[in-house]
XYZ file of N, CA, C and O in Angstrom:
500
model
N -15.409 25.039 49.938
C -15.564 25.367 48.541
C -14.150 26.004 47.898
O -13.897 25.569 46.851
N -13.335 26.401 48.854
C -12.083 27.071 48.494
C -10.894 25.600 48.208
O -10.475 26.020 47.445
N -11.359 24.598 48.763
C -10.572 23.484 48.913
C -10.908 22.805 47.337
O -9.839 22.418 46.595
N -12.193 22.951 46.942
C -12.658 22.166 45.614
C -11.964 22.899 44.477
O -11.506 22.677 43.476
N -11.964 24.453 44.781
C -11.284 25.353 43.756
C -9.767 25.340 43.786
O -9.332 25.110 42.506
N -9.152 25.080 44.757
C -7.564 24.884 44.643
C -7.460 23.479 44.278
O -6.511 23.507 43.358
N -8.038 22.458 44.439
C -7.818 21.162 43.738
C -8.027 21.344 42.249
O -7.332 20.872 41.533
N -8.981 22.139 41.790
C -9.504 22.243 40.405
C -8.013 22.982 39.780
O -7.787 22.609 38.731
N -7.667 24.191 40.253
C -6.707 24.935 39.795
C -5.413 23.855 39.699
O -4.737 24.193 38.785
N -5.259 23.171 40.799
C -3.875 22.231 40.971
C -3.824 21.249 39.794
O -3.022 20.869 39.104
N -4.981 20.392 39.585
C -5.297 19.523 38.831
C -5.436 19.913 37.426
O -5.157 18.975 36.384
N -5.619 21.214 36.966
C -5.904 21.632 35.602
C -4.557 21.404 34.657
O -4.905 20.656 33.547
N -3.535 21.634 35.064
C -2.228 21.540 34.223
C -1.978 20.021 34.099
O -1.478 19.487 32.941
N -2.590 19.153 34.816
C -2.271 17.660 34.679
C -3.374 17.241 33.811
O -3.133 15.963 33.558
N -4.513 17.694 33.592
C -5.554 17.295 32.793
C -5.210 17.696 31.200
O -6.030 17.352 30.395
N -4.450 18.447 31.019
C -4.396 19.071 29.583
C -3.842 17.966 28.500
O -4.320 17.849 27.522
N -3.577 16.942 29.034
C -3.210 15.666 28.261
C -4.829 15.008 27.799
O -4.614 14.048 26.816
N -5.762 15.238 28.473
C -7.148 14.564 28.348
C -7.873 15.368 27.508
O -8.895 15.046 27.297
N -7.438 16.408 26.842
C -8.461 17.301 25.987
C -8.324 16.564 24.688
O -7.518 16.146 24.267
N -9.621 16.370 24.303
C -9.804 15.661 23.000
C -10.361 16.883 22.120
O -11.295 17.738 22.492
N -9.817 16.883 20.818
C -10.017 18.113 19.643
C -10.845 17.280 18.610
O -10.344 16.005 18.382
N -11.924 17.741 18.421
C -12.786 17.184 17.308
C -12.772 18.267 16.336
O -12.947 19.590 16.565
N -12.672 17.816 15.244
C -12.702 18.452 13.537
C -13.509 17.816 12.835
O -14.250 16.547 13.077
N -13.667 18.341 11.500
C -14.279 17.766 10.568
C -13.563 16.987 9.802
O -14.174 16.071 8.622
N -12.346 16.088 10.237
C -11.610 15.068 9.632
C -10.715 15.619 8.598
O -10.068 14.708 8.176
N -10.646 16.763 8.202
C -9.852 17.470 7.238
C -8.012 16.926 7.681
O -7.510 16.857 6.757
N -7.938 17.366 8.966
C -6.520 16.959 9.163
C -5.985 15.488 9.228
O -5.250 15.275 8.558
N -7.190 14.851 9.677
C -6.919 13.406 9.441
C -6.703 12.740 8.267
O -5.984 12.110 7.765
N -7.658 13.428 7.149
C -7.499 13.082 5.915
C -6.219 13.551 5.237
O -5.433 12.733 4.509
N -5.926 14.853 5.690
C -4.372 15.053 5.093
C -3.201 14.345 5.431
O -2.459 13.710 4.861
N -3.388 13.657 6.893
C -2.027 12.781 7.248
C -2.233 11.519 6.634
O -1.333 11.136 6.112
N -3.386 10.804 6.580
C -3.679 9.644 5.796
C -3.306 9.717 4.246
O -2.784 9.042 3.759
N -3.677 11.027 3.654
C -3.358 11.081 2.348
C -1.729 11.055 2.077
O -1.107 10.159 1.320
N -1.124 11.745 2.967
C 0.296 11.672 2.822
C 1.096 10.412 3.323
O 1.808 10.134 2.376
N 0.247 9.468 3.816
C 0.989 8.127 4.279
C 0.584 7.251 3.024
O 1.455 6.733 2.662
N -0.579 7.191 2.172
C -0.579 6.399 1.141
C 0.174 6.793 -0.151
O 0.547 6.106 -0.651
N 0.258 8.203 0.059
C 1.217 8.882 -1.183
C 2.686 8.330 -1.085
O 3.157 7.949 -1.933
N 3.015 8.583 0.100
C 4.450 8.048 0.562
C 4.780 6.609 0.187
O 5.552 6.100 -0.332
N 3.516 5.803 0.626
C 3.850 4.345 0.363
C 3.534 3.952 -0.998
O 4.616 3.223 -1.615
N 2.811 4.648 -1.808
C 2.635 4.285 -3.533
C 4.112 4.714 -4.093
O 4.608 4.128 -4.922
N 4.666 5.862 -3.409
C 5.724 6.431 -3.991
C 7.039 5.462 -3.860
O 7.890 5.332 -4.650
N 7.049 4.906 -2.680
C 8.048 3.935 -2.214
C 7.834 2.732 -3.007
O 8.635 1.969 -3.782
N 6.552 2.198 -3.195
C 6.293 0.977 -4.207
C 6.793 1.405 -5.479
O 7.269 0.465 -6.125
N 6.553 2.539 -5.972
C 6.892 2.817 -7.687
C 8.313 2.819 -7.781
O 9.004 2.431 -8.574
N 9.021 3.252 -6.666
C 10.505 3.406 -6.640
C 11.103 2.143 -6.695
O 12.110 1.661 -7.260
N 10.631 1.253 -5.676
C 11.067 -0.158 -5.807
C 11.076 -0.864 -7.071
O 11.997 -1.505 -7.464
N 9.727 -0.831 -7.526
C 9.321 -1.602 -8.570
C 10.196 -1.116 -9.787
O 10.351 -1.955 -10.740
N 10.330 0.348 -10.114
C 11.411 0.745 -10.877
C 12.583 0.170 -11.131
O 13.297 0.113 -12.118
N 13.083 -0.282 -10.002
C 14.666 -0.881 -9.861
C 14.570 -2.469 -9.893
O 15.396 -2.808 -9.684
N 13.342 -2.955 -10.104
C 13.463 -4.562 -9.837
C 14.168 -5.176 -11.162
O 13.849 -4.264 -12.518
N 14.687 -6.122 -11.187
C 15.299 -6.633 -12.183
C 14.573 -8.078 -12.431
O 14.140 -8.924 -11.509
N 14.506 -8.495 -13.629
C 13.516 -9.775 -14.205
C 14.539 -10.897 -13.432
O 15.849 -10.712 -13.383
N 13.825 -11.715 -13.108
C 14.433 -12.896 -12.372
C 14.411 -12.800 -10.661
O 14.795 -14.062 -10.256
N 14.037 -11.645 -10.416
C 13.739 -11.360 -8.778
C 12.731 -12.573 -8.395
O 11.865 -12.808 -8.893
N 12.932 -12.901 -7.293
C 12.118 -14.005 -6.515
C 10.892 -13.251 -6.052
O 11.005 -11.894 -5.620
N 9.627 -14.027 -5.957
C 8.308 -13.330 -5.300
C 8.595 -13.371 -4.091
O 8.069 -12.231 -3.251
N 9.360 -14.153 -3.504
C 9.546 -14.072 -2.048
C 10.163 -12.842 -1.571
O 9.949 -12.301 -0.608
N 11.365 -12.413 -2.105
C 11.940 -11.269 -1.774
C 11.296 -9.998 -2.154
O 11.357 -9.358 -1.030
N 10.380 -9.982 -3.360
C 9.519 -8.741 -3.309
C 8.881 -8.849 -2.340
O 8.395 -7.576 -1.833
N 7.773 -9.696 -1.973
C 7.073 -9.845 -0.870
C 7.586 -9.179 0.614
O 7.039 -8.622 1.207
N 8.772 -9.727 0.791
C 9.443 -9.463 1.970
C 9.839 -7.838 2.038
O 9.767 -7.152 3.157
N 9.944 -7.259 0.833
C 10.235 -5.910 0.627
C 8.865 -4.855 0.705
O 8.783 -4.018 1.522
N 8.014 -5.420 -0.304
C 6.863 -4.830 -0.223
C 6.013 -4.760 0.612
O 4.806 -4.224 0.782
N 5.830 -6.082 1.257
C 4.945 -6.544 1.930
C 3.501 -7.113 1.360
O 3.940 -7.696 0.146
N 2.575 -7.310 1.827
C 1.328 -8.161 1.346
C 0.924 -7.196 0.343
O 0.709 -6.015 0.231
N 0.595 -8.060 -0.911
C 0.210 -7.392 -2.100
C -1.278 -6.794 -1.892
O -1.989 -7.513 -1.056
N -1.585 -5.753 -2.625
C -3.238 -5.283 -2.470
C -4.153 -6.410 -3.087
O -5.126 -6.438 -2.713
N -3.576 -7.082 -4.212
C -4.388 -8.210 -4.907
C -3.329 -9.265 -5.516
O -2.216 -8.887 -5.582
N -3.830 -10.351 -5.350
C -2.858 -11.481 -5.987
C -3.622 -12.293 -6.661
O -4.925 -12.512 -6.503
N -2.999 -13.109 -7.661
C -3.597 -14.057 -8.607
C -2.831 -15.069 -8.716
O -1.399 -15.058 -8.975
N -3.006 -16.414 -9.124
C -2.390 -17.474 -9.193
C -3.009 -18.368 -10.045
O -4.076 -18.361 -9.849
N -2.285 -18.911 -10.963
C -2.768 -19.997 -12.030
C -1.706 -20.545 -12.768
O -0.399 -20.484 -12.699
N -2.204 -21.807 -13.157
C -1.271 -22.640 -14.300
C -1.811 -22.573 -15.639
O -3.020 -22.619 -15.996
N -0.678 -22.393 -16.503
C -0.873 -22.475 -17.747
C 0.049 -23.107 -18.462
O 1.223 -23.115 -18.287
N -0.432 -24.418 -19.129
C 0.547 -25.122 -19.962
C 1.694 -25.671 -19.027
O 3.048 -25.610 -19.459
N 1.251 -26.140 -18.108
C 2.494 -26.816 -16.968
C 3.223 -25.740 -16.594
O 4.040 -26.312 -15.521
N 3.118 -24.569 -16.507
C 3.802 -23.425 -15.980
C 3.017 -22.704 -14.866
O 1.671 -22.501 -15.071
N 3.546 -22.364 -13.846
C 2.811 -21.720 -12.632
C 3.078 -20.081 -12.514
O 4.203 -19.908 -12.737
N 2.116 -19.524 -12.484
C 2.128 -18.282 -12.650
C 1.561 -17.360 -11.450
O 0.709 -17.804 -10.873
N 2.038 -16.360 -10.695
C 1.420 -15.898 -9.675
C 1.775 -14.273 -10.279
O 2.745 -13.697 -10.669
N 0.488 -13.494 -9.932
C 0.493 -12.070 -10.259
C 0.488 -11.327 -8.949
O -0.609 -11.378 -8.248
N 1.115 -10.311 -8.458
C 1.323 -9.517 -7.397
C 0.837 -8.082 -7.916
O 1.383 -7.644 -8.527
N 0.048 -7.629 -7.188
C -0.672 -6.140 -7.548
C -0.311 -5.256 -6.319
O -0.862 -5.461 -5.349
N 0.388 -4.269 -6.706
C 0.739 -3.538 -5.559
C 0.356 -1.768 -5.865
O 0.529 -1.259 -7.159
N -0.344 -1.186 -5.062
C -0.800 0.152 -5.259
C 0.192 1.220 -5.655
O 1.233 1.314 -4.889
N 0.114 1.780 -6.775
C 1.255 2.777 -7.230
C 0.770 4.115 -7.796
O 1.514 4.897 -8.060
N -0.689 4.057 -8.186
C -1.215 5.144 -8.710
C -2.616 5.734 -8.389
O -3.578 6.075 -9.179
N -2.810 5.583 -7.082
C -3.952 5.993 -6.679
C -4.243 7.702 -6.818
O -3.135 8.461 -6.776
N -5.697 7.795 -7.182
C -5.727 9.495 -7.249
C -6.290 10.027 -6.150
O -5.880 11.126 -5.922
N -7.083 9.460 -5.153
C -7.242 9.881 -4.178
C -7.510 8.907 -2.954
O -7.491 7.694 -3.294
N -7.462 9.434 -1.808
C -7.353 8.574 -0.572
C -8.890 8.430 -0.307
O -9.366 9.165 0.860
N -9.844 7.385 -0.666
C -10.853 7.037 -0.310
C -10.678 5.735 0.279
O -11.945 5.312 0.754
N -9.896 4.968 0.698
C -9.736 3.975 1.475
C -9.741 2.827 0.562
O -9.857 1.619 1.176
N -10.039 2.753 -0.744
C -10.276 1.774 -1.536
C -9.243 1.740 -2.642
O -8.998 2.713 -3.134
N -8.702 0.656 -2.778
C -7.566 0.510 -3.948
C -8.480 -0.682 -4.976
O -8.753 -1.508 -4.686
N -8.298 -0.162 -6.194
C -8.482 -1.132 -7.396
C -7.472 -1.585 -8.101
O -6.269 -1.010 -8.142
N -7.688 -2.671 -8.850
C -6.553 -2.995 -9.648
C -6.085 -2.281 -10.666
O -4.698 -2.148 -10.926
N -6.938 -1.284 -11.043
C -6.407 -0.193 -11.954
C -5.523 0.865 -11.536
O -4.906 1.580 -11.990
N -5.493 0.682 -9.895
C -4.569 1.574 -9.262
C -3.160 0.908 -8.864
O -2.502 1.451 -8.173
N -2.999 -0.262 -9.362
C -1.940 -1.079 -8.931
C -1.105 -1.405 -10.166
O -1.562 -1.467 -11.328
N 0.320 -1.500 -9.852
C 1.231 -2.262 -10.780
C 1.266 -3.765 -10.837
O 1.602 -4.075 -9.586
N 0.976 -4.151 -11.685
C 1.168 -5.959 -11.473
C 2.375 -6.382 -11.597
O 3.092 -5.926 -12.720
N 2.960 -7.299 -10.929
C 4.239 -7.986 -10.991
C 4.015 -9.514 -11.419
O 3.203 -10.116 -10.669
N 4.395 -10.014 -12.628
C 4.288 -11.087 -12.961
C 5.324 -12.110 -12.863
O 6.448 -11.803 -13.186
N 5.078 -13.311 -11.990
C 6.101 -14.206 -11.439
C 5.618 -15.626 -12.222
O 4.587 -16.095 -12.355
N 6.558 -16.112 -12.891
C 6.671 -17.468 -13.336
C 7.715 -18.523 -12.511
O 8.840 -18.163 -12.575
N 6.946 -19.349 -12.099
C 7.732 -20.604 -11.188
C 8.421 -19.649 -10.048
O 9.514 -19.968 -9.910
N 7.866 -18.546 -9.645
C 8.429 -17.848 -8.630
C 9.500 -16.682 -8.876
O 10.120 -16.297 -7.934
N 9.690 -16.662 -10.110
C 10.728 -15.532 -10.718
C 10.047 -14.446 -11.496
O 9.067 -14.877 -12.293
N 10.279 -13.345 -11.222
C 9.635 -12.258 -12.151
C 10.300 -12.324 -13.426
O 11.211 -12.171 -14.012
N 8.886 -12.179 -14.490
C 9.125 -12.132 -15.806
C 8.808 -10.761 -16.407
O 8.828 -10.738 -17.425
N 7.850 -10.204 -15.704
C 7.318 -8.924 -16.477
C 6.586 -8.007 -15.496
O 6.296 -8.437 -14.223
N 6.529 -6.747 -15.668
C 6.139 -5.795 -14.898
C 5.262 -4.957 -15.582
O 5.629 -4.421 -16.819
N 3.908 -4.622 -15.094
C 3.091 -3.704 -15.737
C 1.846 -4.171 -16.410
O 1.742 -5.329 -16.666
N 1.081 -3.398 -16.628
C -0.601 -3.800 -17.093
C -0.442 -4.333 -18.358
O -1.189 -5.255 -19.007
N 0.419 -3.779 -19.318
C 0.321 -4.478 -20.769
C 1.018 -5.710 -20.676
O 0.556 -6.747 -21.374
N 2.049 -6.027 -19.816
C 2.564 -7.403 -19.754
C 1.526 -8.241 -19.344
O 1.541 -9.352 -19.693
N 0.733 -7.820 -18.030
C -0.330 -8.581 -17.525
C -1.136 -9.190 -18.551
O -1.771 -10.096 -18.797
N -1.940 -7.989 -19.431
C -2.678 -7.944 -20.349
C -2.366 -9.225 -21.283
O -3.254 -10.078 -21.603
N -1.248 -9.016 -21.596
C -0.679 -9.757 -22.894
C -0.671 -11.407 -22.343
O -1.039 -12.429 -22.995
N -0.150 -11.425 -21.144
C -0.205 -13.001 -20.395
C -1.690 -13.481 -20.346
O -2.123 -14.458 -20.551
N -2.633 -12.607 -19.850
C -3.954 -12.940 -19.621
C -4.720 -13.289 -20.966
O -5.470 -14.405 -21.115
N -4.043 -12.408 -21.969
C -4.791 -12.758 -23.156
C -4.422 -14.180 -23.815
O -4.985 -14.741 -24.744
N -3.240 -14.794 -23.406
C -2.865 -16.115 -23.924
C -3.743 -17.020 -23.410
O -3.629 -18.243 -23.903
N -4.247 -16.989 -22.276
C -5.013 -18.014 -21.492
C -6.130 -18.433 -22.105
O -7.157 -18.165 -22.473
């Protein structure tokens, strides 16, 4: 009995890393929240400094995979629209296009930024 108790007491400090804390998810939501907010802030900052004419490839290399994308051809021109999350209101794990900033590329080069530019382009189709 004394050996078992002695083993338990000696082992106790070694088992400290094995403790699992369970909570209501509040802390996890806070950290997740700050992650998505930071990412969207970085997206906004990068997009605000984009120059027309930048290539889609460079933008994707910097911002990563877009949250949404569309590609189409109109009057012999190729268009690609990349949507990056920039304005989510809450961290619900779902991103809608209305929470993104569209970047419109024509033949691989940035021609416009923002929803009004995207809507004007879509209205022409």
